Amino acid sequence: MQPFAFQTARDERDALAAGAAGGRYIAGGTTLIDLMREEVERPEWLVDINGLPMRDIRATADHLIIGALARMAEVAADPATAQLQPMLAEALNEGASPQLRNMASIGGNLMQRVRCPYFRMLDAPCNKRAPGSGCAAIDGINAGHAILGTSAHCVATHPSDLAVALVALDATLMVRGAAGERTFPVEELYRLPGDTPHLEHSLQPGELIVEVRVPRGAFAEHARYLKVRDRSSYEFAVVSVAAALDIRDRTIWEARLAAGGVGTVPWRLRASEAALAGQPLGVEAFRAAGQAAVQGGRPLSGNGFKVEMLRRTTIRALEMAGKTG
Ligand SMILES: Cc1cc2nc3c(=O)[nH]c(=O)nc-3n(C[C@H](O)[C@H](O)[C@H](O)COP(=O)(O)OP(=O)(O)OC[C@H]3O[C@@H](n4cnc5c(N)ncnc54)[C@H](O)[C@@H]3O)c2cc1C
Ligand code: SF4
């Protein structure tokens, strides 16, 4: 690991000043330290933000508000989460391991980097780690890679389960930086790889995620997160689907869906949502949504199975959401 300076931020102003001057925030450290050990990441200056007052979980009239420093386990166990949006607890509990969830923060979870094996192999070409070097996955081992949102320069999937659930639920982020405060949809945090896969998110240099705001309301009662993975714990999604339904008189009023493990960003399934809106609750509507989910999917040499798996996972997640409540 290369040497680095370490600073503990006294308050938010101190953190933002350090962030604007090139300091790199560290929260739980569960992924940044790993990447530094492997020398995939080489920050020269770490800014510990754990002392900042950003750990609250609270409800307002319109939102469940989650501080960026709240730990995954805390959010999953909080009564406000259980009451206002239990699907978030499900998505959090399906991620990582109990030890990691105790340490890992919500902000860090949303900012985690891809799990493509070549990204961590310093001698492999990887446009994300070394722009312009190529992509070893496109003609390499790519069973775990994306079928949606890929480019000729990168095909890695976005890894966060939480982000998938938040994108489905139209959650927003409040961030602060040198230019002040702004709020925007979680979906807009993530950039498609295009020809600049090393640019992964839309935060300005030094911007700090302060809190996540999850709308309360119609989608809480019938919402589930279904994750398919190679083993039942301590494993990223092969395919996952967050499905939330607003059901009135056995009719699907509106639907919100997003998928993980298949896209280069958390993938909102808008065509599936359109296929469900106004339909009677039942397997016919779910099948149409499953078919719509795979529209535009472009498998690589090793991951053709993800098309059918996404279709089926969408149907199953909708069946589960339809029964919940
Ligand atoms: C073995 C293993 C298995 C895992 N499995 C899963 C899984 O199945 N599903 C899943 O979703 N995740 C999984 N994870 C990822 C895990 O959830 C993340 O490591 C964790 O959430 C990161 O949080 P952290 O606080 O430790 O982040 P850190 O390591 O401290 O930081 C990560 C990044 O976020 C930035 N950052 C942190 N906080 C902020 C903030 N407030 N504002 C702006 N930038 C910030 C840091 O600068 C850094 O770039 C796994 C991790 C490991 C190691
Ligand atoms: S898929 Fe992306 S992260 Fe993986 S080797 Fe290619 S460029 Fe790198």
mmCIF file of N, CA and C in Angstrom, residues 64 231 266:
data_model
loop_
_atom_site.group_PDB
_atom_site.id
_atom_site.type_symbol
_atom_site.label_atom_id
_atom_site.label_comp_id
_atom_site.label_asym_id
_atom_site.label_seq_id
_atom_site.Cartn_x
_atom_site.Cartn_y
_atom_site.Cartn_z
ATOM 1 N N LEU A 64 -38.635 8.975 4.439
ATOM 2 C CA LEU A 64 -37.726 8.312 5.368
ATOM 3 C C LEU A 64 -36.353 8.900 5.037
ATOM 4 N N ARG A 231 -24.216 -18.044 -3.815
ATOM 5 C CA ARG A 231 -24.365 -18.670 -2.482
ATOM 6 C C ARG A 231 -25.226 -17.716 -1.655
ATOM 7 N N PRO A 266 -27.440 0.789 -11.669
ATOM 8 C CA PRO A 266 -28.703 0.204 -11.196
ATOM 9 C C PRO A 266 -29.757 0.478 -12.273
#
